[in-house]
């Protein structure tokens, strides 16, 4: 089955559960707004300005960032678990529930390393940070799915990702995913900012991104990764 059709059908069939799990995405993106942070919202993401940072604000940023990243990692794990349950034709059991904590920790560490390297490059050069972010994104694109679907270590997941993304299918799915994500964000942003005041439109975009777009995109990643393994691909 075509991956676009399969991902859409799987998402629609599990939209209620995916949306419930995605509340963690919404909260993770909403948390920084509860603090007096020098931040702004753009294209569904929250970015921190680098001025007027007092020690209290810095501490607030660190705490909210860590908590947000934890919730984001948990939501990612839960949504991939939907795909894992369907593709293996098994219900999520006690063992899977026990593994959620382990999966979340590994995914959290993976994302944390990504952000630390990105922030370091951003402090060196804004232009350099864009290139570094793209390279890092390519290096970890399938890694979270590998951790959850194959119970890989962080190192093993990165190796799996590099091996798969070097293949024609793996790279094709990555480019297709990137195209879908960018077009969707730009389309929603354009429509909402045209119809609504900028600030309201941006907050609604945040809701749409976290509750609907992100879960679909993660399902797409999981299905793309599954296609690397013939046994799962046939299910």
Tab-separated table of C-alpha atoms in Angstrom:
chain	number	residue	atom	x	y	z
A	1	UNK	CA	0.000	0.000	0.000
A	2	UNK	CA	1.201	3.541	-0.762
A	3	UNK	CA	2.697	5.048	2.403
A	4	UNK	CA	0.635	8.242	2.105
A	5	UNK	CA	-2.599	6.271	1.888
A	6	UNK	CA	-1.560	3.880	4.654
A	7	UNK	CA	-0.469	6.639	7.023
A	8	UNK	CA	-3.671	8.642	6.490
A	9	UNK	CA	-5.914	5.596	6.952
A	10	UNK	CA	-4.032	4.484	10.070
A	11	UNK	CA	-4.163	7.992	11.517
A	12	UNK	CA	-7.897	8.407	10.839
A	13	UNK	CA	-8.639	4.959	12.298
A	14	UNK	CA	-6.845	5.922	15.506
A	15	UNK	CA	-7.430	9.671	15.554
A	16	UNK	CA	-9.136	9.706	18.970
A	17	UNK	CA	-6.362	7.786	20.700
A	18	UNK	CA	-3.661	9.716	18.841
A	19	UNK	CA	-5.266	13.028	19.816
A	20	UNK	CA	-5.456	11.992	23.484
A	21	UNK	CA	-1.786	10.999	23.473
A	22	UNK	CA	-0.988	14.260	21.671
A	23	UNK	CA	-2.251	16.290	24.613
A	24	UNK	CA	1.272	15.781	25.942
A	25	UNK	CA	2.567	17.524	22.793
A	26	UNK	CA	0.206	20.428	23.397
A	27	UNK	CA	1.185	20.747	27.048
A	28	UNK	CA	4.881	20.454	26.178
A	29	UNK	CA	4.570	23.410	23.786
A	30	UNK	CA	2.280	25.318	26.138
A	31	UNK	CA	4.471	25.065	29.256
A	32	UNK	CA	6.965	27.786	28.242
A	33	UNK	CA	4.049	30.196	27.829
A	34	UNK	CA	3.249	29.844	31.543
A	35	UNK	CA	6.566	31.514	32.385
A	36	UNK	CA	7.557	35.143	31.763
A	37	UNK	CA	9.981	34.030	29.076
A	38	UNK	CA	11.333	36.242	26.290
A	39	UNK	CA	9.786	34.010	23.660
A	40	UNK	CA	7.691	34.109	20.534
A	41	UNK	CA	5.682	31.596	18.526
A	42	UNK	CA	6.283	30.946	14.828
A	43	UNK	CA	5.159	28.102	12.598
A	44	UNK	CA	3.968	26.064	15.554
A	45	UNK	CA	7.283	26.177	17.430
A	46	UNK	CA	8.387	28.194	20.450
A	47	UNK	CA	11.710	29.989	20.140
A	48	UNK	CA	13.600	31.793	22.881
A	49	UNK	CA	15.099	35.224	22.348
A	50	UNK	CA	18.570	35.702	23.803
A	51	UNK	CA	18.154	39.049	25.580
A	52	UNK	CA	16.876	40.175	28.988
A	53	UNK	CA	17.803	36.827	30.579
A	54	UNK	CA	18.016	37.049	34.375
A	55	UNK	CA	19.093	34.057	36.523
A	56	UNK	CA	15.452	33.395	37.457
A	57	UNK	CA	14.371	33.420	33.814
A	58	UNK	CA	17.272	31.148	32.866
A	59	UNK	CA	16.248	28.677	35.600
A	60	UNK	CA	12.633	28.863	34.411
A	61	UNK	CA	13.766	28.162	30.852
A	62	UNK	CA	15.819	25.141	31.912
A	63	UNK	CA	13.075	23.622	34.088
A	64	UNK	CA	10.298	24.241	31.554
A	65	UNK	CA	12.500	22.979	28.713
A	66	UNK	CA	13.312	19.717	30.493
A	67	UNK	CA	9.691	19.133	31.488
A	68	UNK	CA	8.457	20.040	27.995
A	69	UNK	CA	10.976	17.730	26.353
A	70	UNK	CA	9.954	14.903	28.688
A	71	UNK	CA	6.282	15.292	27.723
A	72	UNK	CA	7.207	15.593	24.049
A	73	UNK	CA	9.260	12.392	24.230
A	74	UNK	CA	6.438	10.564	26.042
A	75	UNK	CA	3.886	11.603	23.418
A	76	UNK	CA	6.222	10.468	20.651
A	77	UNK	CA	6.598	7.061	22.301
A	78	UNK	CA	2.851	6.617	22.850
A	79	UNK	CA	1.970	7.411	19.250
A	80	UNK	CA	4.612	5.073	17.823
A	81	UNK	CA	3.246	2.404	20.177
A	82	UNK	CA	-0.060	2.678	18.284
A	83	UNK	CA	1.742	1.756	15.071
A	84	UNK	CA	3.678	-1.003	16.840
A	85	UNK	CA	0.475	-2.539	18.185
A	86	UNK	CA	-1.231	-2.464	14.776
A	87	UNK	CA	1.712	-3.717	12.725
A	88	UNK	CA	2.450	-6.599	15.106
A	89	UNK	CA	-1.286	-7.282	15.553
A	90	UNK	CA	-0.924	-7.382	19.321
A	91	UNK	CA	-2.424	-5.368	22.130
A	92	UNK	CA	-0.186	-3.187	24.235
A	93	UNK	CA	0.599	-5.417	27.208
A	94	UNK	CA	2.152	-4.990	30.639
A	95	UNK	CA	5.648	-5.482	29.228
A	96	UNK	CA	5.074	-2.670	26.724
A	97	UNK	CA	3.769	-0.408	29.473
A	98	UNK	CA	6.866	-1.135	31.556
A	99	UNK	CA	9.034	-0.349	28.540
A	100	UNK	CA	7.393	3.033	27.948
A	101	UNK	CA	9.544	4.593	30.656
A	102	UNK	CA	12.714	3.147	29.129
A	103	UNK	CA	11.702	4.226	25.619
A	104	UNK	CA	10.845	7.730	26.833
A	105	UNK	CA	14.183	8.143	28.605
A	106	UNK	CA	16.137	7.074	25.512
A	107	UNK	CA	14.081	9.280	23.191
A	108	UNK	CA	14.468	12.169	25.651
A	109	UNK	CA	18.262	11.779	25.716
A	110	UNK	CA	18.348	11.624	21.917
A	111	UNK	CA	16.312	14.843	21.568
A	112	UNK	CA	18.278	16.505	24.387
A	113	UNK	CA	21.594	15.849	22.622
A	114	UNK	CA	20.080	17.236	19.404
A	115	UNK	CA	18.984	20.465	21.111
A	116	UNK	CA	22.268	20.989	22.984
A	117	UNK	CA	24.299	20.670	19.779
A	118	UNK	CA	21.838	22.918	17.957
A	119	UNK	CA	21.955	25.614	20.667
A	120	UNK	CA	25.773	25.481	20.714
A	121	UNK	CA	25.874	25.967	16.938
A	122	UNK	CA	23.278	28.770	17.197
A	123	UNK	CA	25.506	30.649	19.635
A	124	UNK	CA	28.386	30.349	17.182
A	125	UNK	CA	26.455	31.336	14.056
A	126	UNK	CA	22.772	31.603	13.169
A	127	UNK	CA	23.457	30.477	9.608
A	128	UNK	CA	25.592	27.571	10.825
A	129	UNK	CA	22.833	26.434	13.179
A	130	UNK	CA	20.418	25.907	10.269
A	131	UNK	CA	22.889	23.612	8.521
A	132	UNK	CA	23.712	21.787	11.767
A	133	UNK	CA	19.996	21.309	12.528
A	134	UNK	CA	19.396	19.770	9.085
A	135	UNK	CA	22.382	17.418	9.419
A	136	UNK	CA	21.376	16.370	12.940
A	137	UNK	CA	17.780	15.874	11.826
A	138	UNK	CA	18.926	13.542	9.055
A	139	UNK	CA	21.106	11.623	11.518
A	140	UNK	CA	18.273	10.998	14.020
A	141	UNK	CA	15.156	11.028	11.810
A	142	UNK	CA	14.295	7.317	12.221
A	143	UNK	CA	16.145	6.864	15.520
A	144	UNK	CA	13.195	7.380	17.915
A	145	UNK	CA	11.121	4.879	15.907
A	146	UNK	CA	14.036	2.433	16.034
A	147	UNK	CA	14.217	2.771	19.827
A	148	UNK	CA	10.510	2.023	20.222
A	149	UNK	CA	9.888	-0.513	17.462
A	150	UNK	CA	13.115	-2.506	17.836
A	151	UNK	CA	14.085	-1.637	21.424
A	152	UNK	CA	17.415	-0.245	20.236
A	153	UNK	CA	19.923	1.591	22.361
A	154	UNK	CA	20.542	5.233	21.449
A	155	UNK	CA	23.750	4.314	19.616
A	156	UNK	CA	22.078	1.372	17.884
A	157	UNK	CA	19.130	3.549	16.855
A	158	UNK	CA	21.419	6.161	15.297
A	159	UNK	CA	23.305	3.437	13.400
A	160	UNK	CA	19.967	1.978	12.230
A	161	UNK	CA	18.875	5.435	11.087
A	162	UNK	CA	22.061	6.085	9.104
A	163	UNK	CA	21.857	2.673	7.461
A	164	UNK	CA	18.215	3.115	6.471
A	165	UNK	CA	18.344	6.747	5.388
A	166	UNK	CA	21.259	5.898	3.077
A	167	UNK	CA	18.925	3.552	1.209
A	168	UNK	CA	16.797	4.928	-1.638
A	169	UNK	CA	13.515	4.210	0.176
A	170	UNK	CA	14.669	5.623	3.494
A	171	UNK	CA	15.849	8.866	1.926
A	172	UNK	CA	12.734	9.123	-0.272
A	173	UNK	CA	10.440	8.800	2.770
A	174	UNK	CA	12.513	11.411	4.610
A	175	UNK	CA	12.203	13.931	1.752
A	176	UNK	CA	8.479	13.178	1.375
A	177	UNK	CA	7.932	13.653	5.128
A	178	UNK	CA	9.836	16.949	5.055
A	179	UNK	CA	7.756	18.158	2.119
A	180	UNK	CA	4.468	17.243	3.839
A	181	UNK	CA	5.521	18.878	7.116
A	182	UNK	CA	6.699	22.144	5.549
A	183	UNK	CA	3.751	22.498	3.153
A	184	UNK	CA	1.246	21.722	5.932
A	185	UNK	CA	2.770	24.239	8.344
A	186	UNK	CA	3.043	26.958	5.719
A	187	UNK	CA	-0.506	26.321	4.494
A	188	UNK	CA	-2.064	26.364	7.972
A	189	UNK	CA	-0.001	29.403	8.951
A	190	UNK	CA	-1.023	31.294	5.824
A	191	UNK	CA	-4.727	30.498	6.222
A	192	UNK	CA	-4.934	31.230	9.947
A	193	UNK	CA	-2.899	34.453	9.891
A	194	UNK	CA	-5.026	35.664	6.955
A	195	UNK	CA	-8.390	34.928	8.577
A	196	UNK	CA	-7.495	35.763	12.187
A	197	UNK	CA	-5.412	38.324	14.045
A	198	UNK	CA	-1.761	37.257	14.058
A	199	UNK	CA	-1.499	36.308	17.729
A	200	UNK	CA	-4.753	34.319	17.759
A	201	UNK	CA	-3.870	32.607	14.489
A	202	UNK	CA	-0.459	31.592	15.816
A	203	UNK	CA	-1.933	30.056	18.969
A	204	UNK	CA	-4.530	28.130	16.983
A	205	UNK	CA	-1.707	26.925	14.737
A	206	UNK	CA	0.028	25.665	17.853
A	207	UNK	CA	-3.093	23.664	18.769
A	208	UNK	CA	-3.479	22.220	15.262
A	209	UNK	CA	0.209	21.340	15.076
A	210	UNK	CA	0.390	19.617	18.445
A	211	UNK	CA	-2.946	17.768	18.421
A	212	UNK	CA	-3.324	16.806	14.767
A	213	UNK	CA	-0.303	17.406	12.531
A	214	UNK	CA	2.436	16.054	14.814
A	215	UNK	CA	0.726	12.720	15.533
A	216	UNK	CA	0.177	12.140	11.802
A	217	UNK	CA	3.805	12.988	11.010
A	218	UNK	CA	5.033	10.615	13.705
A	219	UNK	CA	2.799	7.833	12.402
A	220	UNK	CA	4.305	8.466	8.966
A	221	UNK	CA	7.853	8.125	10.378
A	222	UNK	CA	6.969	4.883	12.163
A	223	UNK	CA	5.382	3.385	9.047
A	224	UNK	CA	8.339	4.469	6.911
A	225	UNK	CA	10.708	2.781	9.346
A	226	UNK	CA	8.586	-0.381	9.439
A	227	UNK	CA	9.000	-0.657	5.662
A	228	UNK	CA	12.697	-1.358	6.194
A	229	UNK	CA	11.743	-4.758	7.631
A	230	UNK	CA	9.938	-7.222	5.320
A	231	UNK	CA	8.256	-9.156	8.168
A	232	UNK	CA	6.508	-6.064	9.516
A	233	UNK	CA	5.947	-4.595	6.050
A	234	UNK	CA	3.636	-7.460	5.081
A	235	UNK	CA	1.360	-7.088	8.079
